């Protein structure tokens, strides 16, 4: 049936004009509409290249993990000594000799600490071996008197050869693996030398290294980079300074108390308490306090009890009086945030991360406070702060 020009077939789409052509464009076959777009193979090739580059970067990062960790430790140590090196440089020293002097001072301090602890351990081991039979008699007598048993010292010493034989076999098997032990020791020494070398050059060549980095950045980014570097140096150096001052105060206080109680090796134990409690976060206090209490127990149980009470009391004095005043201008990090940083550092980099977590977090916090915009906080009961001193003594006033 014929149609007028204005009529529309029943099968035609509603949005197609009546006079629109229904076939393919002129010069194009009907099969061209089903062909792959020319950009799609390039997109697949680009996506594959990105995936391969990412996998290669992850493989390279895994292989270079130890090297990057050494560089991170070296950068932290360079930040720690750079304030002192800068001060010597302002007084006319060249940065190379100034860095060498700081290395010498740090080596003397570390060597004195390790030497003192080593001599204490050697002396205590010799005393333990010498007084072992008498200690066994005392323990057996106390067990028999307390529990009504009839243990015999001769029976115990008859069983000792079995124990010592097993111990000798373990030591012999350990001695046969001397090659593995030597390789491990060589690896540790090599890594330590690498850290010292990187630290020396990062500190002695610090200005030249920073100029090289800034030469690759536009002026606006150079200012931000140098500002971040300055904050990291200030916070890391402040962390070492505050920890060192707290360790000195703690060591002097513990030495005076242990000397008054007549506890042997008071100077070495005070050095142990000061260094371990300040430079090993979170668990350092408990590790540091265990040794003086055990040594005091060899003097008298009452001495050990007094030592324990003094350690607990001094810890409260340090937490609420000394540490806030000393760290207010250096590393001001909330204890909960510091504990979270320590857990994160341990999960990422192990023991090294524990030591680096707090100064790293303080640097990030200081950088954020300098560049992050803050707003006025609306008054609300949930945001009302405690009055000064009220959070400690409010429960007394309520009574």
mmCIF file of C-alpha atoms in Angstrom:
data_model
loop_
_atom_site.group_PDB
_atom_site.id
_atom_site.type_symbol
_atom_site.label_atom_id
_atom_site.label_comp_id
_atom_site.label_asym_id
_atom_site.label_seq_id
_atom_site.Cartn_x
_atom_site.Cartn_y
_atom_site.Cartn_z
ATOM 1 C CA UNK A 1 0.000 0.000 0.000
ATOM 2 C CA UNK A 2 1.394 3.404 -0.864
ATOM 3 C CA UNK A 3 2.265 5.910 1.901
ATOM 4 C CA UNK A 4 2.159 9.621 1.894
ATOM 5 C CA UNK A 5 5.516 11.441 2.576
ATOM 6 C CA UNK A 6 4.473 12.386 6.134
ATOM 7 C CA UNK A 7 3.495 8.856 7.162
ATOM 8 C CA UNK A 8 5.859 6.800 9.440
ATOM 9 C CA UNK A 9 6.154 3.036 9.273
ATOM 10 C CA UNK A 10 5.023 1.170 12.354
ATOM 11 C CA UNK A 11 8.507 -0.418 12.800
ATOM 12 C CA UNK A 12 10.450 2.868 12.599
ATOM 13 C CA UNK A 13 12.028 4.217 15.877
ATOM 14 C CA UNK A 14 10.215 7.121 17.442
ATOM 15 C CA UNK A 15 13.302 9.425 17.551
ATOM 16 C CA UNK A 16 14.327 8.946 13.923
ATOM 17 C CA UNK A 17 13.142 11.660 11.555
ATOM 18 C CA UNK A 18 10.921 10.423 8.749
ATOM 19 C CA UNK A 19 13.365 11.438 6.059
ATOM 20 C CA UNK A 20 16.566 10.163 7.862
ATOM 21 C CA UNK A 21 18.597 7.601 5.900
ATOM 22 C CA UNK A 22 18.324 4.084 7.339
ATOM 23 C CA UNK A 23 21.367 2.520 5.656
ATOM 24 C CA UNK A 24 25.114 2.862 6.491
ATOM 25 C CA UNK A 25 26.855 6.163 5.708
ATOM 26 C CA UNK A 26 28.091 6.732 2.222
ATOM 27 C CA UNK A 27 31.439 5.082 1.560
ATOM 28 C CA UNK A 28 31.175 2.680 4.562
ATOM 29 C CA UNK A 29 30.355 -0.981 4.350
ATOM 30 C CA UNK A 30 27.771 -2.549 6.577
ATOM 31 C CA UNK A 31 30.470 -4.628 8.361
ATOM 32 C CA UNK A 32 32.484 -1.556 9.497
ATOM 33 C CA UNK A 33 30.027 -0.895 12.309
ATOM 34 C CA UNK A 34 31.022 -4.210 13.979
ATOM 35 C CA UNK A 35 34.779 -3.682 13.803
ATOM 36 C CA UNK A 36 36.981 -3.022 16.935
ATOM 37 C CA UNK A 37 37.641 0.688 17.495
ATOM 38 C CA UNK A 38 41.234 1.602 16.563
ATOM 39 C CA UNK A 39 42.006 2.976 20.083
ATOM 40 C CA UNK A 40 41.025 -0.225 21.929
ATOM 41 C CA UNK A 41 44.218 -2.257 21.143
ATOM 42 C CA UNK A 42 46.329 0.694 22.288
ATOM 43 C CA UNK A 43 44.333 0.873 25.528
ATOM 44 C CA UNK A 44 44.869 -2.870 26.173
ATOM 45 C CA UNK A 45 48.590 -2.509 25.450
ATOM 46 C CA UNK A 46 48.863 0.490 27.808
ATOM 47 C CA UNK A 47 47.017 -1.352 30.599
ATOM 48 C CA UNK A 48 49.284 -4.378 30.190
ATOM 49 C CA UNK A 49 52.368 -2.160 30.295
ATOM 50 C CA UNK A 50 51.131 -0.481 33.487
ATOM 51 C CA UNK A 51 50.502 -3.854 35.154
ATOM 52 C CA UNK A 52 53.939 -5.148 34.136
ATOM 53 C CA UNK A 53 55.610 -1.955 35.358
ATOM 54 C CA UNK A 54 53.804 -2.251 38.698
ATOM 55 C CA UNK A 55 54.859 -5.887 39.097
ATOM 56 C CA UNK A 56 58.448 -4.996 38.202
ATOM 57 C CA UNK A 57 58.420 -2.136 40.740
ATOM 58 C CA UNK A 58 57.098 -4.452 43.474
ATOM 59 C CA UNK A 59 59.732 -7.072 42.628
ATOM 60 C CA UNK A 60 62.470 -4.434 42.720
ATOM 61 C CA UNK A 61 61.144 -3.004 45.986
ATOM 62 C CA UNK A 62 61.180 -6.459 47.566
ATOM 63 C CA UNK A 63 64.782 -7.020 46.454
ATOM 64 C CA UNK A 64 65.879 -3.586 47.683
ATOM 65 C CA UNK A 65 63.982 -3.736 50.982
ATOM 66 C CA UNK A 66 67.117 -4.199 53.091
ATOM 67 C CA UNK A 67 68.924 -1.372 51.313
ATOM 68 C CA UNK A 68 65.976 0.988 51.738
ATOM 69 C CA UNK A 69 65.785 0.086 55.419
ATOM 70 C CA UNK A 70 69.493 0.863 55.818
ATOM 71 C CA UNK A 71 68.977 4.218 54.108
ATOM 72 C CA UNK A 72 66.039 4.981 56.413
ATOM 73 C CA UNK A 73 68.109 4.194 59.506
ATOM 74 C CA UNK A 74 70.973 6.286 58.160
ATOM 75 C CA UNK A 75 68.644 9.214 57.470
ATOM 76 C CA UNK A 76 67.284 9.011 61.014
ATOM 77 C CA UNK A 77 70.802 8.977 62.491
ATOM 78 C CA UNK A 78 71.842 11.867 60.243
ATOM 79 C CA UNK A 79 68.808 13.848 61.441
ATOM 80 C CA UNK A 80 69.746 13.026 65.040
ATOM 81 C CA UNK A 81 73.322 14.353 64.852
ATOM 82 C CA UNK A 82 72.741 17.184 62.385
ATOM 83 C CA UNK A 83 71.792 19.831 65.008
ATOM 84 C CA UNK A 84 75.137 19.286 66.764
ATOM 85 C CA UNK A 85 77.001 19.204 63.427
ATOM 86 C CA UNK A 86 75.322 22.450 62.352
ATOM 87 C CA UNK A 87 76.311 24.081 65.628
ATOM 88 C CA UNK A 88 79.943 23.065 65.169
ATOM 89 C CA UNK A 89 79.809 24.245 61.540
ATOM 90 C CA UNK A 90 78.607 27.687 62.670
ATOM 91 C CA UNK A 91 81.692 27.876 64.900
ATOM 92 C CA UNK A 92 84.028 27.373 61.945
ATOM 93 C CA UNK A 93 84.274 23.561 61.784
ATOM 94 C CA UNK A 94 84.124 21.762 58.473
ATOM 95 C CA UNK A 95 81.178 19.385 58.307
ATOM 96 C CA UNK A 96 83.343 16.309 57.742
ATOM 97 C CA UNK A 97 85.417 16.639 60.951
ATOM 98 C CA UNK A 98 82.324 17.761 62.882
ATOM 99 C CA UNK A 99 80.478 14.613 61.821
ATOM 100 C CA UNK A 100 83.512 12.496 62.751
ATOM 101 C CA UNK A 101 83.550 14.056 66.236
ATOM 102 C CA UNK A 102 79.871 13.232 66.720
ATOM 103 C CA UNK A 103 80.554 9.664 65.589
ATOM 104 C CA UNK A 104 83.355 9.459 68.163
ATOM 105 C CA UNK A 105 81.140 10.750 70.968
ATOM 106 C CA UNK A 106 78.333 8.346 70.057
ATOM 107 C CA UNK A 107 80.815 5.446 69.844
ATOM 108 C CA UNK A 108 82.202 6.219 73.296
ATOM 109 C CA UNK A 109 78.701 6.355 74.798
ATOM 110 C CA UNK A 110 77.560 3.119 73.149
ATOM 111 C CA UNK A 111 80.834 1.368 73.972
ATOM 112 C CA UNK A 112 80.628 2.435 77.610
ATOM 113 C CA UNK A 113 77.048 1.189 77.874
ATOM 114 C CA UNK A 114 77.772 -2.183 76.267
ATOM 115 C CA UNK A 115 81.009 -2.584 78.235
ATOM 116 C CA UNK A 116 79.304 -1.890 81.535
ATOM 117 C CA UNK A 117 76.426 -4.260 80.832
ATOM 118 C CA UNK A 118 78.844 -6.927 79.584
ATOM 119 C CA UNK A 119 80.968 -6.708 82.716
ATOM 120 C CA UNK A 120 77.851 -6.949 84.875
ATOM 121 C CA UNK A 121 76.638 -10.049 83.036
ATOM 122 C CA UNK A 122 80.070 -11.704 83.216
ATOM 123 C CA UNK A 123 80.415 -11.006 86.940
ATOM 124 C CA UNK A 124 76.912 -12.238 87.695
ATOM 125 C CA UNK A 125 77.466 -15.399 85.645
ATOM 126 C CA UNK A 126 80.710 -16.129 87.544
ATOM 127 C CA UNK A 127 79.008 -15.543 90.897
ATOM 128 C CA UNK A 128 76.102 -17.757 89.864
ATOM 129 C CA UNK A 129 78.389 -20.622 88.888
ATOM 130 C CA UNK A 130 80.463 -20.251 92.054
ATOM 131 C CA UNK A 131 77.499 -20.112 94.396
ATOM 132 C CA UNK A 132 75.367 -22.687 92.592
ATOM 133 C CA UNK A 133 75.798 -25.554 95.132
ATOM 134 C CA UNK A 134 74.941 -23.305 98.080
ATOM 135 C CA UNK A 135 71.900 -21.916 96.270
ATOM 136 C CA UNK A 136 70.728 -25.464 95.516
ATOM 137 C CA UNK A 137 71.001 -26.399 99.209
ATOM 138 C CA UNK A 138 68.996 -23.349 100.238
ATOM 139 C CA UNK A 139 66.266 -24.010 97.675
ATOM 140 C CA UNK A 140 65.997 -27.692 98.629
ATOM 141 C CA UNK A 141 65.855 -26.844 102.324
ATOM 142 C CA UNK A 142 63.138 -24.237 101.716
ATOM 143 C CA UNK A 143 61.070 -26.672 99.621
ATOM 144 C CA UNK A 144 61.385 -29.433 102.245
ATOM 145 C CA UNK A 145 60.438 -27.105 105.096
ATOM 146 C CA UNK A 146 57.560 -25.480 103.233
ATOM 147 C CA UNK A 147 55.905 -28.477 101.535
ATOM 148 C CA UNK A 148 57.009 -31.283 103.862
ATOM 149 C CA UNK A 149 58.949 -33.112 101.154
ATOM 150 C CA UNK A 150 62.158 -35.110 101.522
ATOM 151 C CA UNK A 151 64.168 -34.035 98.532
ATOM 152 C CA UNK A 152 67.837 -34.949 98.598
ATOM 153 C CA UNK A 153 70.667 -32.879 97.239
ATOM 154 C CA UNK A 154 72.547 -36.038 96.238
ATOM 155 C CA UNK A 155 69.599 -37.203 94.095
ATOM 156 C CA UNK A 156 69.456 -33.851 92.359
ATOM 157 C CA UNK A 157 73.188 -33.850 91.598
ATOM 158 C CA UNK A 158 72.929 -37.415 90.288
ATOM 159 C CA UNK A 159 70.431 -36.211 87.677
ATOM 160 C CA UNK A 160 72.526 -33.234 86.688
ATOM 161 C CA UNK A 161 74.803 -35.234 84.313
ATOM 162 C CA UNK A 162 71.767 -36.080 82.196
ATOM 163 C CA UNK A 163 70.846 -32.414 81.917
ATOM 164 C CA UNK A 164 74.424 -31.298 81.278
ATOM 165 C CA UNK A 165 74.839 -34.043 78.655
ATOM 166 C CA UNK A 166 71.807 -32.806 76.736
ATOM 167 C CA UNK A 167 73.084 -29.266 77.026
ATOM 168 C CA UNK A 168 76.495 -30.341 75.716
ATOM 169 C CA UNK A 169 74.908 -32.024 72.716
ATOM 170 C CA UNK A 170 72.994 -28.857 71.875
ATOM 171 C CA UNK A 171 76.153 -26.791 72.185
ATOM 172 C CA UNK A 172 78.042 -29.246 69.966
ATOM 173 C CA UNK A 173 75.378 -29.055 67.263
ATOM 174 C CA UNK A 174 75.526 -25.291 67.520
ATOM 175 C CA UNK A 175 79.293 -25.316 67.152
ATOM 176 C CA UNK A 176 79.096 -27.408 63.978
ATOM 177 C CA UNK A 177 77.041 -24.652 62.383
ATOM 178 C CA UNK A 178 79.878 -22.186 62.777
ATOM 179 C CA UNK A 179 79.742 -21.281 59.077
ATOM 180 C CA UNK A 180 76.145 -20.090 59.338
ATOM 181 C CA UNK A 181 76.891 -18.158 62.516
ATOM 182 C CA UNK A 182 79.919 -16.538 60.905
ATOM 183 C CA UNK A 183 77.916 -15.570 57.813
ATOM 184 C CA UNK A 184 75.213 -14.021 59.972
ATOM 185 C CA UNK A 185 77.770 -12.082 62.002
ATOM 186 C CA UNK A 186 79.464 -10.874 58.818
ATOM 187 C CA UNK A 187 76.117 -9.724 57.436
ATOM 188 C CA UNK A 188 75.356 -7.776 60.619
ATOM 189 C CA UNK A 189 78.794 -6.119 60.595
ATOM 190 C CA UNK A 190 78.461 -5.277 56.889
ATOM 191 C CA UNK A 191 75.052 -3.684 57.416
ATOM 192 C CA UNK A 192 76.350 -1.715 60.402
ATOM 193 C CA UNK A 193 79.247 -0.381 58.349
ATOM 194 C CA UNK A 194 76.832 0.516 55.556
ATOM 195 C CA UNK A 195 74.653 2.462 57.999
ATOM 196 C CA UNK A 196 77.687 4.335 59.332
ATOM 197 C CA UNK A 197 78.885 5.174 55.816
ATOM 198 C CA UNK A 198 75.486 6.438 54.637
ATOM 199 C CA UNK A 199 75.001 8.400 57.873
ATOM 200 C CA UNK A 200 78.399 10.078 57.528
ATOM 201 C CA UNK A 201 77.772 11.241 53.972
ATOM 202 C CA UNK A 202 74.184 12.325 54.648
ATOM 203 C CA UNK A 203 75.429 14.509 57.500
ATOM 204 C CA UNK A 204 78.777 15.714 56.095
ATOM 205 C CA UNK A 205 77.333 16.375 52.619
ATOM 206 C CA UNK A 206 73.920 17.493 53.873
ATOM 207 C CA UNK A 207 73.808 20.959 52.230
ATOM 208 C CA UNK A 208 75.087 19.631 48.910
ATOM 209 C CA UNK A 209 72.590 16.758 48.986
ATOM 210 C CA UNK A 210 69.719 19.147 49.691
ATOM 211 C CA UNK A 211 70.819 21.460 46.864
ATOM 212 C CA UNK A 212 70.830 18.494 44.509
ATOM 213 C CA UNK A 213 67.305 17.516 45.554
ATOM 214 C CA UNK A 214 65.986 21.069 45.324
ATOM 215 C CA UNK A 215 67.519 21.570 41.866
ATOM 216 C CA UNK A 216 65.018 19.014 40.559
ATOM 217 C CA UNK A 217 61.991 20.892 41.948
ATOM 218 C CA UNK A 218 60.294 24.204 41.152
ATOM 219 C CA UNK A 219 60.821 27.031 43.696
ATOM 220 C CA UNK A 220 57.443 26.560 45.422
ATOM 221 C CA UNK A 221 58.090 22.859 45.987
ATOM 222 C CA UNK A 222 61.634 23.613 47.121
ATOM 223 C CA UNK A 223 60.302 25.698 50.017
ATOM 224 C CA UNK A 224 57.962 22.920 51.110
ATOM 225 C CA UNK A 225 60.705 20.303 50.855
ATOM 226 C CA UNK A 226 63.192 22.339 52.884
ATOM 227 C CA UNK A 227 60.499 23.114 55.466
ATOM 228 C CA UNK A 228 59.714 19.405 55.851
ATOM 229 C CA UNK A 229 63.432 18.612 56.109
ATOM 230 C CA UNK A 230 63.907 21.267 58.794
ATOM 231 C CA UNK A 231 60.969 19.952 60.810
ATOM 232 C CA UNK A 232 62.299 16.382 60.603
ATOM 233 C CA UNK A 233 65.758 17.484 61.792
ATOM 234 C CA UNK A 234 64.336 19.534 64.668
ATOM 235 C CA UNK A 235 61.972 16.803 65.866
ATOM 236 C CA UNK A 236 64.486 13.969 65.567
ATOM 237 C CA UNK A 237 67.236 15.950 67.266
ATOM 238 C CA UNK A 238 64.767 17.058 69.932
ATOM 239 C CA UNK A 239 63.721 13.462 70.485
ATOM 240 C CA UNK A 240 67.323 12.352 71.058
ATOM 241 C CA UNK A 241 68.004 15.364 73.285
ATOM 242 C CA UNK A 242 64.900 14.874 75.447
ATOM 243 C CA UNK A 243 65.463 11.114 75.758
ATOM 244 C CA UNK A 244 69.106 11.652 76.676
ATOM 245 C CA UNK A 245 68.242 14.233 79.343
ATOM 246 C CA UNK A 246 65.544 11.996 80.822
ATOM 247 C CA UNK A 247 67.971 9.052 80.802
ATOM 248 C CA UNK A 248 70.560 11.138 82.668
ATOM 249 C CA UNK A 249 68.063 12.237 85.330
ATOM 250 C CA UNK A 250 66.731 8.684 85.701
ATOM 251 C CA UNK A 251 70.221 7.210 85.962
ATOM 252 C CA UNK A 252 71.324 9.674 88.650
ATOM 253 C CA UNK A 253 68.170 9.157 90.712
ATOM 254 C CA UNK A 254 68.341 5.364 90.536
ATOM 255 C CA UNK A 255 72.064 5.356 91.311
ATOM 256 C CA UNK A 256 71.535 7.455 94.437
ATOM 257 C CA UNK A 257 68.762 5.180 95.691
ATOM 258 C CA UNK A 258 70.608 1.938 94.930
ATOM 259 C CA UNK A 259 73.776 3.240 96.561
ATOM 260 C CA UNK A 260 71.752 4.134 99.670
ATOM 261 C CA UNK A 261 70.327 0.587 99.788
ATOM 262 C CA UNK A 262 73.771 -0.959 99.298
ATOM 263 C CA UNK A 263 72.827 -2.747 96.059
ATOM 264 C CA UNK A 264 75.937 -3.921 94.169
ATOM 265 C CA UNK A 265 76.781 -2.625 90.680
ATOM 266 C CA UNK A 266 74.695 0.486 91.307
ATOM 267 C CA UNK A 267 76.396 2.545 88.581
ATOM 268 C CA UNK A 268 75.946 -0.111 85.878
ATOM 269 C CA UNK A 269 72.350 -0.792 86.876
ATOM 270 C CA UNK A 270 71.576 2.936 86.894
ATOM 271 C CA UNK A 271 73.040 3.227 83.383
ATOM 272 C CA UNK A 272 70.908 0.275 82.288
ATOM 273 C CA UNK A 273 67.723 1.759 83.745
ATOM 274 C CA UNK A 274 68.312 5.199 82.252
ATOM 275 C CA UNK A 275 69.091 4.064 78.710
ATOM 276 C CA UNK A 276 66.631 1.181 78.341
ATOM 277 C CA UNK A 277 63.666 2.950 79.942
ATOM 278 C CA UNK A 278 64.022 5.989 77.664
ATOM 279 C CA UNK A 279 65.152 4.601 74.316
ATOM 280 C CA UNK A 280 62.965 1.467 74.184
ATOM 281 C CA UNK A 281 59.371 2.736 74.092
ATOM 282 C CA UNK A 282 56.422 1.097 75.832
ATOM 283 C CA UNK A 283 58.153 -1.995 77.284
ATOM 284 C CA UNK A 284 61.481 -0.351 78.116
ATOM 285 C CA UNK A 285 60.353 0.665 81.587
ATOM 286 C CA UNK A 286 59.574 -2.923 82.588
ATOM 287 C CA UNK A 287 62.760 -4.315 81.066
ATOM 288 C CA UNK A 288 64.810 -1.637 82.791
ATOM 289 C CA UNK A 289 63.234 -2.124 86.210
ATOM 290 C CA UNK A 290 63.494 -5.918 86.256
ATOM 291 C CA UNK A 291 67.297 -6.040 86.507
ATOM 292 C CA UNK A 292 67.685 -3.825 89.634
ATOM 293 C CA UNK A 293 64.898 -5.692 91.415
ATOM 294 C CA UNK A 294 66.526 -9.073 90.710
ATOM 295 C CA UNK A 295 69.954 -7.855 91.827
ATOM 296 C CA UNK A 296 68.423 -6.317 94.958
ATOM 297 C CA UNK A 297 66.811 -9.665 95.720
ATOM 298 C CA UNK A 298 70.286 -11.132 96.200
ATOM 299 C CA UNK A 299 70.845 -8.592 98.982
ATOM 300 C CA UNK A 300 67.531 -8.964 100.836
ATOM 301 C CA UNK A 301 63.849 -9.347 99.982
ATOM 302 C CA UNK A 302 63.146 -6.019 101.678
ATOM 303 C CA UNK A 303 65.712 -4.307 99.429
ATOM 304 C CA UNK A 304 63.979 -5.719 96.352
ATOM 305 C CA UNK A 305 60.618 -4.462 97.640
ATOM 306 C CA UNK A 306 61.980 -0.973 98.279
ATOM 307 C CA UNK A 307 63.602 -0.981 94.840
ATOM 308 C CA UNK A 308 60.313 -1.916 93.198
ATOM 309 C CA UNK A 309 58.427 0.816 95.080
ATOM 310 C CA UNK A 310 61.024 3.404 94.093
ATOM 311 C CA UNK A 311 60.846 2.416 90.401
ATOM 312 C CA UNK A 312 57.048 2.709 90.403
ATOM 313 C CA UNK A 313 57.135 6.050 92.217
ATOM 314 C CA UNK A 314 59.809 7.503 89.967
ATOM 315 C CA UNK A 315 57.884 6.393 86.879
ATOM 316 C CA UNK A 316 54.846 8.365 88.037
ATOM 317 C CA UNK A 317 57.034 11.396 88.790
ATOM 318 C CA UNK A 318 58.587 11.189 85.328
ATOM 319 C CA UNK A 319 55.273 10.711 83.525
ATOM 320 C CA UNK A 320 53.443 13.602 85.178
ATOM 321 C CA UNK A 321 56.202 16.117 85.975
ATOM 322 C CA UNK A 322 59.500 15.622 84.156
ATOM 323 C CA UNK A 323 58.504 14.294 80.740
ATOM 324 C CA UNK A 324 55.797 16.896 79.925
ATOM 325 C CA UNK A 325 58.169 19.748 80.789
ATOM 326 C CA UNK A 326 61.171 18.364 78.908
ATOM 327 C CA UNK A 327 59.345 17.195 75.785
ATOM 328 C CA UNK A 328 57.029 20.224 75.523
ATOM 329 C CA UNK A 329 59.437 22.011 73.146
ATOM 330 C CA UNK A 330 60.886 18.963 71.409
ATOM 331 C CA UNK A 331 58.583 15.998 70.732
ATOM 332 C CA UNK A 332 55.027 16.688 71.893
ATOM 333 C CA UNK A 333 53.169 13.475 71.016
ATOM 334 C CA UNK A 334 50.188 12.166 72.963
ATOM 335 C CA UNK A 335 50.991 8.870 74.773
ATOM 336 C CA UNK A 336 48.164 7.033 72.996
ATOM 337 C CA UNK A 337 49.390 8.293 69.616
ATOM 338 C CA UNK A 338 52.965 7.305 70.511
ATOM 339 C CA UNK A 339 51.835 3.796 71.452
ATOM 340 C CA UNK A 340 49.938 3.449 68.188
ATOM 341 C CA UNK A 341 52.978 4.661 66.249
ATOM 342 C CA UNK A 342 55.137 2.090 68.028
ATOM 343 C CA UNK A 343 52.765 -0.738 67.074
ATOM 344 C CA UNK A 344 52.660 0.479 63.473
ATOM 345 C CA UNK A 345 56.443 0.810 63.303
ATOM 346 C CA UNK A 346 56.919 -2.684 64.695
ATOM 347 C CA UNK A 347 54.489 -4.102 62.125
ATOM 348 C CA UNK A 348 56.213 -2.328 59.222
ATOM 349 C CA UNK A 349 59.928 -2.485 60.050
ATOM 350 C CA UNK A 350 60.317 -4.595 63.196
ATOM 351 C CA UNK A 351 62.607 -3.344 65.995
ATOM 352 C CA UNK A 352 63.948 -0.564 63.784
ATOM 353 C CA UNK A 353 60.428 0.700 63.238
ATOM 354 C CA UNK A 354 59.887 0.832 67.012
ATOM 355 C CA UNK A 355 62.805 3.247 67.372
ATOM 356 C CA UNK A 356 61.905 5.380 64.353
ATOM 357 C CA UNK A 357 58.137 5.555 64.867
ATOM 358 C CA UNK A 358 57.922 8.325 67.474
ATOM 359 C CA UNK A 359 60.236 10.901 65.808
ATOM 360 C CA UNK A 360 58.646 10.137 62.433
ATOM 361 C CA UNK A 361 55.167 10.669 63.857
ATOM 362 C CA UNK A 362 56.279 13.882 65.581
ATOM 363 C CA UNK A 363 57.674 15.202 62.299
ATOM 364 C CA UNK A 364 54.454 14.400 60.431
ATOM 365 C CA UNK A 365 52.398 15.991 63.209
ATOM 366 C CA UNK A 366 54.505 19.172 63.184
ATOM 367 C CA UNK A 367 54.386 19.408 59.383
ATOM 368 C CA UNK A 368 50.615 18.898 59.396
ATOM 369 C CA UNK A 369 50.119 21.556 62.085
ATOM 370 C CA UNK A 370 52.082 24.027 59.953
ATOM 371 C CA UNK A 371 50.136 23.457 56.731
ATOM 372 C CA UNK A 372 46.725 21.990 57.648
ATOM 373 C CA UNK A 373 44.007 24.561 58.111
ATOM 374 C CA UNK A 374 42.062 24.429 61.393
ATOM 375 C CA UNK A 375 38.612 25.843 62.177
ATOM 376 C CA UNK A 376 36.899 27.242 65.228
ATOM 377 C CA UNK A 377 35.283 24.551 67.375
ATOM 378 C CA UNK A 378 31.695 25.139 68.426
ATOM 379 C CA UNK A 379 30.989 25.065 72.142
ATOM 380 C CA UNK A 380 29.378 21.792 73.225
ATOM 381 C CA UNK A 381 29.418 19.621 76.351
ATOM 382 C CA UNK A 382 31.278 16.925 74.431
ATOM 383 C CA UNK A 383 34.090 19.363 73.516
ATOM 384 C CA UNK A 384 34.426 21.105 76.886
ATOM 385 C CA UNK A 385 38.001 20.585 78.200
ATOM 386 C CA UNK A 386 38.877 19.903 81.826
ATOM 387 C CA UNK A 387 40.086 22.817 83.910
ATOM 388 C CA UNK A 388 43.823 22.807 84.673
ATOM 389 C CA UNK A 389 44.551 19.999 87.111
ATOM 390 C CA UNK A 390 40.911 18.994 87.283
ATOM 391 C CA UNK A 391 41.314 15.655 85.497
ATOM 392 C CA UNK A 392 43.425 14.300 88.374
ATOM 393 C CA UNK A 393 41.722 15.658 91.472
ATOM 394 C CA UNK A 394 38.079 16.027 90.396
ATOM 395 C CA UNK A 395 37.115 12.779 92.144
ATOM 396 C CA UNK A 396 38.449 14.173 95.448
ATOM 397 C CA UNK A 397 36.362 17.340 95.113
ATOM 398 C CA UNK A 398 33.238 15.275 94.418
ATOM 399 C CA UNK A 399 33.704 13.505 97.739
#
